[in-house]
Coordinates of C-alpha atoms and ligand atoms in Angstrom, one line a residue:
E26 CA -54.2 7.9 -3.3
A27 CA -54.0 11.7 -3.5
K28 CA -57.3 11.8 -5.3
A29 CA -58.9 9.7 -2.6
A30 CA -57.6 12.0 0.1
G31 CA -59.6 14.9 -1.4
R32 CA -58.8 18.2 -3.1
N33 CA -57.7 20.2 -0.1
T34 CA -55.4 17.7 1.4
L35 CA -51.7 18.3 1.2
R36 CA -50.1 15.4 -0.6
F37 CA -47.4 13.7 1.4
Y38 CA -45.2 13.0 -1.5
D39 CA -45.1 15.0 -4.7
P40 CA -42.1 14.1 -6.9
Q41 CA -42.1 17.5 -8.6
M42 CA -42.0 19.3 -5.3
Q43 CA -39.4 16.9 -4.1
A44 CA -37.3 17.7 -7.2
A45 CA -37.6 21.4 -6.6
V46 CA -36.6 21.0 -2.9
S47 CA -33.5 19.1 -3.8
A48 CA -32.6 21.5 -6.6
R49 CA -32.8 24.4 -4.1
A50 CA -30.7 22.5 -1.6
A51 CA -28.1 21.8 -4.3
L52 CA -28.1 25.5 -5.3
E53 CA -27.7 26.5 -1.7
A54 CA -24.8 24.1 -1.1
D55 CA -23.1 25.4 -4.3
M56 CA -23.6 29.0 -3.1
R57 CA -21.9 28.3 0.2
A58 CA -19.0 26.5 -1.5
G59 CA -18.9 29.3 -4.2
L60 CA -18.4 32.0 -1.5
Q61 CA -15.5 30.0 0.0
Q62 CA -14.0 29.4 -3.5
G63 CA -14.2 33.0 -4.7
Q64 CA -16.8 32.4 -7.4
F65 CA -18.6 35.7 -6.7
V66 CA -17.6 38.9 -8.3
L67 CA -18.9 42.4 -8.5
F68 CA -19.7 44.0 -11.8
Y69 CA -20.2 47.8 -12.1
Q70 CA -22.8 49.7 -14.1
P71 CA -22.2 53.4 -14.7
K72 CA -24.7 56.0 -13.7
V73 CA -24.7 59.0 -15.9
Q74 CA -26.0 62.6 -15.4
R75 CA -26.2 64.8 -18.5
G76 CA -23.6 62.7 -20.3
R77 CA -21.2 62.5 -17.4
V78 CA -20.5 59.4 -15.4
V79 CA -21.2 60.2 -11.8
G80 CA -20.7 56.8 -10.3
A81 CA -21.5 53.1 -10.5
E82 CA -23.8 50.5 -9.0
A83 CA -22.1 47.3 -7.9
L84 CA -24.0 44.2 -9.0
L85 CA -23.2 40.8 -7.8
R86 CA -22.4 38.0 -10.2
W87 CA -21.9 34.3 -9.5
R88 CA -19.7 32.4 -11.9
H89 CA -20.3 28.8 -11.2
P90 CA -17.8 26.3 -12.8
E91 CA -20.6 24.2 -14.2
R92 CA -23.8 26.3 -14.0
G93 CA -22.1 29.2 -15.6
F94 CA -23.3 32.7 -14.7
V95 CA -26.2 32.4 -12.2
S96 CA -28.5 35.4 -12.2
P97 CA -28.9 37.4 -8.9
A98 CA -32.6 37.2 -9.5
Q99 CA -32.2 33.5 -8.9
F100 CA -29.7 33.3 -6.0
I101 CA -30.4 36.5 -4.0
P102 CA -33.9 35.4 -2.9
L103 CA -32.6 32.0 -2.0
A104 CA -29.6 33.5 -0.1
E105 CA -32.1 35.6 1.8
D106 CA -34.2 32.6 2.8
C107 CA -31.2 30.5 3.9
G108 CA -29.3 33.3 5.6
L109 CA -26.3 33.1 3.3
I110 CA -27.1 36.7 2.4
L111 CA -25.4 37.7 5.6
P112 CA -21.8 36.5 4.8
L113 CA -22.5 37.2 1.1
G114 CA -23.6 40.8 1.9
Q115 CA -20.5 41.3 4.0
W116 CA -18.4 40.1 1.2
V117 CA -20.1 42.5 -1.2
L118 CA -19.6 45.5 1.2
A119 CA -15.9 44.6 1.7
S120 CA -15.3 44.1 -2.0
A121 CA -17.1 47.3 -3.1
C122 CA -15.3 49.3 -0.4
A123 CA -11.9 47.9 -1.5
Q124 CA -12.7 48.9 -5.1
L125 CA -13.9 52.4 -3.9
A126 CA -10.7 52.9 -2.0
R127 CA -8.6 52.0 -5.1
W128 CA -10.6 54.4 -7.3
S129 CA -10.4 57.1 -4.7
A130 CA -6.6 57.1 -5.2
D131 CA -7.0 57.9 -8.9
P132 CA -7.7 61.5 -9.8
L133 CA -10.0 60.6 -12.7
L134 CA -12.1 58.2 -10.6
A135 CA -11.9 59.8 -7.2
R136 CA -15.1 61.8 -7.4
L137 CA -17.3 58.9 -8.5
S138 CA -19.6 57.1 -6.1
V139 CA -20.2 53.4 -5.6
A140 CA -23.7 52.1 -4.8
V141 CA -24.2 48.8 -3.0
N142 CA -27.5 46.9 -2.9
V143 CA -28.5 45.9 0.6
S144 CA -31.0 43.2 1.3
P145 CA -33.6 43.8 4.1
R146 CA -32.3 40.8 6.1
Q147 CA -28.8 42.2 6.0
F148 CA -29.9 45.7 6.9
H149 CA -31.9 44.4 9.9
E150 CA -29.0 42.7 11.5
D151 CA -28.2 44.3 14.9
D152 CA -24.7 45.2 13.9
F153 CA -25.4 46.4 10.3
V154 CA -24.1 49.9 11.0
A155 CA -20.9 48.5 12.6
Q156 CA -20.4 46.2 9.6
V157 CA -20.6 49.1 7.1
L158 CA -18.2 51.2 9.2
A159 CA -15.8 48.2 9.5
A160 CA -15.8 47.7 5.8
L161 CA -15.1 51.4 5.2
A162 CA -12.3 51.5 7.9
A163 CA -10.7 48.2 6.7
S164 CA -10.5 49.5 3.1
G165 CA -9.9 53.2 3.8
A166 CA -12.7 54.0 1.3
P167 CA -14.3 57.5 1.8
A168 CA -17.8 57.1 3.4
R169 CA -19.2 60.0 1.4
R170 CA -18.6 58.1 -1.9
L171 CA -20.5 55.1 -0.6
K172 CA -24.3 54.8 -1.3
L173 CA -26.5 52.1 -0.1
E174 CA -29.5 51.0 -2.2
L175 CA -32.4 49.9 0.0
T176 CA -35.8 48.6 -1.2
E177 CA -39.2 49.4 0.1
G178 CA -39.6 45.9 1.6
L179 CA -37.2 47.1 4.3
L180 CA -39.9 49.5 5.6
L181 CA -42.3 46.7 6.4
H182 CA -40.2 46.0 9.5
N183 CA -39.4 48.3 12.3
V184 CA -39.3 51.8 10.8
E185 CA -37.9 53.5 13.9
D186 CA -34.9 51.2 13.8
T187 CA -34.5 51.7 10.1
I188 CA -34.4 55.4 10.5
A189 CA -32.0 55.2 13.4
K190 CA -29.5 53.1 11.4
M191 CA -29.8 55.3 8.4
E192 CA -29.1 58.4 10.5
Q193 CA -26.1 56.9 12.1
L194 CA -24.6 56.0 8.7
R195 CA -25.6 59.4 7.3
G196 CA -23.6 60.9 10.2
H197 CA -20.5 59.3 8.7
G198 CA -21.4 60.6 5.2
V199 CA -22.9 57.4 3.7
G200 CA -25.8 58.1 1.2
F201 CA -29.1 56.3 0.7
S202 CA -31.1 55.5 -2.3
L203 CA -34.5 53.9 -2.5
D204 CA -34.3 51.2 -5.2
D205 CA -37.1 49.9 -7.5
F206 CA -39.3 52.7 -6.3
G207 CA -43.0 52.3 -7.0
T208 CA -43.0 48.5 -7.0
G209 CA -43.3 48.0 -3.2
Y210 CA -45.4 49.3 -0.4
S211 CA -43.8 52.6 0.6
S212 CA -46.0 54.8 2.5
L213 CA -45.4 58.4 1.6
S214 CA -45.4 59.4 5.2
Y215 CA -42.3 57.1 5.8
L216 CA -40.7 58.4 2.7
K217 CA -40.4 61.9 4.0
R218 CA -39.0 60.7 7.4
L219 CA -36.2 58.6 5.9
P220 CA -32.8 60.3 5.4
L221 CA -32.8 59.5 1.7
Q222 CA -30.9 61.3 -1.1
E223 CA -32.2 59.4 -4.1
L224 CA -35.1 57.6 -5.6
K225 CA -34.6 55.1 -8.4
I226 CA -37.5 54.7 -10.9
D227 CA -37.9 50.9 -11.4
Q228 CA -37.1 49.7 -14.9
S229 CA -40.6 48.1 -15.2
F230 CA -41.9 51.7 -15.6
V231 CA -39.1 52.8 -17.9
R232 CA -39.4 49.9 -20.3
D233 CA -42.7 51.1 -21.9
V234 CA -42.6 54.7 -20.9
L235 CA -43.1 55.8 -24.5
T236 CA -46.0 53.5 -25.3
D237 CA -47.9 53.0 -22.0
P238 CA -49.5 56.2 -20.7
N239 CA -49.8 54.7 -17.3
D240 CA -46.0 54.0 -17.1
A241 CA -45.4 57.6 -18.4
A242 CA -47.7 59.0 -15.7
I243 CA -46.0 56.9 -12.9
A244 CA -42.5 58.0 -14.1
R245 CA -43.5 61.7 -14.1
T246 CA -45.2 61.3 -10.7
I247 CA -42.0 59.8 -9.2
I248 CA -39.9 62.6 -10.8
A249 CA -42.3 65.2 -9.3
L250 CA -42.3 63.5 -5.9
G251 CA -38.5 63.4 -5.9
A252 CA -38.3 67.1 -6.8
S253 CA -40.7 68.1 -4.1
L254 CA -39.0 66.0 -1.4
G255 CA -35.5 67.3 -2.5
L256 CA -34.3 63.9 -3.7
S257 CA -32.4 63.1 -6.9
V258 CA -34.2 60.7 -9.2
V259 CA -32.4 58.1 -11.2
A260 CA -34.0 56.1 -14.0
E261 CA -33.1 52.4 -14.2
G262 CA -33.0 50.2 -17.3
V263 CA -32.7 53.0 -19.9
E264 CA -32.1 51.2 -23.2
T265 CA -33.0 53.7 -25.9
Q266 CA -32.3 57.3 -26.8
A267 CA -36.0 57.9 -27.0
Q268 CA -36.5 56.7 -23.4
R269 CA -33.6 58.9 -22.2
A270 CA -35.0 61.9 -24.0
F271 CA -38.5 61.4 -22.6
L272 CA -37.1 61.1 -19.0
E273 CA -34.9 64.2 -19.5
Q274 CA -37.9 66.2 -20.8
S275 CA -39.8 65.0 -17.8
G276 CA -37.1 66.3 -15.4
C277 CA -35.0 63.2 -14.8
D278 CA -31.5 63.7 -16.1
T279 CA -29.7 60.9 -14.3
W280 CA -29.9 57.3 -15.5
Q281 CA -28.4 53.8 -15.8
G282 CA -29.0 51.3 -18.6
Y283 CA -27.8 49.3 -21.5
L284 CA -28.0 52.5 -23.6
L285 CA -24.6 53.4 -22.1
S286 CA -23.4 50.1 -20.6
P287 CA -24.6 46.9 -18.9
P288 CA -22.9 46.1 -15.6
V289 CA -19.2 45.2 -16.5
P290 CA -16.1 44.1 -14.7
A291 CA -14.2 46.9 -12.8
P292 CA -11.4 47.3 -15.4
D293 CA -14.0 47.8 -18.2
Y294 CA -15.9 50.4 -16.1
E295 CA -12.6 52.2 -15.5
A296 CA -11.9 52.1 -19.2
L297 CA -15.3 53.5 -20.0
V298 CA -14.8 56.4 -17.6
R299 CA -11.4 57.2 -19.1
R300 CA -12.7 57.0 -22.7
R301 CA -15.6 59.4 -21.9
A302 CA -13.3 61.8 -20.1
E303 CA -11.2 62.0 -23.2
T304 CA -14.1 62.6 -25.5
L305 CA -15.8 65.1 -23.2
V306 CA -12.8 67.5 -23.0
Ligands
C2E19 P1 -31.4 46.3 -9.0 O1 -30.6 46.7 -7.9 O2 -32.7 47.0 -9.2 O3 -30.5 46.3 -10.3 C1 -30.9 46.6 -11.5 C2 -30.9 45.4 -12.5 O4 -31.3 45.9 -13.8 C3 -29.6 44.7 -12.6 O5 -29.9 43.3 -12.7 C4 -29.0 45.2 -13.9 O6 -28.1 44.4 -14.5 C5 -30.3 45.4 -14.7 N1 -30.2 46.4 -15.8 C6 -29.4 47.5 -15.8 N2 -29.6 48.2 -16.9 C7 -30.5 47.5 -17.6 C8 -31.2 47.8 -18.9 O7 -31.0 48.7 -19.6 N3 -32.1 46.8 -19.3 C9 -32.4 45.7 -18.6 N4 -33.3 44.9 -19.0 N5 -31.8 45.5 -17.3 C10 -30.9 46.4 -16.9 P2 -29.1 42.2 -12.0 O8 -27.6 42.6 -12.0 O9 -29.5 40.9 -12.6 O10 -29.6 42.3 -10.5 C11 -30.9 42.0 -10.2 C12 -31.2 42.4 -8.8 O11 -30.5 41.5 -7.9 C13 -30.8 43.8 -8.4 O12 -31.8 44.7 -8.8 C14 -30.8 43.7 -6.9 O13 -32.0 43.8 -6.3 C15 -30.2 42.3 -6.7 N6 -28.8 42.4 -6.5 C16 -27.7 42.4 -7.3 N7 -26.6 42.5 -6.7 C17 -26.8 42.5 -5.4 C18 -26.1 42.6 -4.2 O14 -24.8 42.7 -4.2 N8 -26.7 42.5 -3.0 C19 -28.1 42.4 -2.9 N9 -28.7 42.3 -1.7 N10 -28.9 42.3 -4.0 C20 -28.3 42.4 -5.2
MG20 MG1 -30.0 48.5 -7.2
MG21 MG1 -33.6 48.6 -9.1
MG22 MG1 -34.6 45.2 -8.9

């Protein structure tokens, strides 16, 4: 009967779409339950500058009893859609701040920063600034060691409000990084108005930086832009020495990637920092 209804008519019942809708609903229900049951955990990926670990990025992992590890690429967009990103994002902030507070009490780890990814929906909550300050206060973590990674999508919505929130948190010492830079819609005029300290070159440009002249040109342009705006530039997704060397020669000496370590549980990150401290001295 769908054929009879004509090409441009929305079909009332599509078994495939129906299956996708129920799969989504099931994932959403599992996510809610998982948050209650402690199935979410933060992994940490070291960020290195000229061979030294300078901090870590906290990356969310969901360990579902039957589904196994579910990728953030799968559940973060869904969590944004259904609003679960709000309690999930608060849990991430609380958990990362608690970890930061513990590390701050250890002389070897005290100077290292922790970066937290913040979704646009979470950032645009009226009380976002208060939420961050509450997480810092509850844990005793030092605000100047906390970095928030924002994406360009955030800027599509109320730039004045975005700047005001960033400035309030900056006033407490919190740092800001623009994640996945170059993949979104940033306007360069906004970029210079935002109180940012860091740009992250998206891994999609890093991947083929040695073989694709366009990617190489984009990477170099981001590095030059960062330098002229007084921002640090961090490359994401560095997997080979050749990529690292290219980036370093182009003026970017700070990076994250499997070349050093994937995101790992907190104790493994600590062990990595300790090992490197021993080999460096
Ligand atoms: P992102 O913030 O850009 O994080 C970088 C992603 O690249 C991470 O994927 C990381 O595991 C991966 N990666 C790091 N080094 C390499 C490498 O050398 N090669 C390759 N191929 N990949 C590398 P992950 O952990 O799957 O996270 C994906 C995205 O999910 C993140 O992208 C971020 O946008 C989002 N996300 C993760 N955790 C959170 C969170 O706590 N809150 C929010 N709102 N979003 C999160
Ligand atoms: Mg990030
Ligand atoms: Mg990124
Ligand atoms: Mg990303």
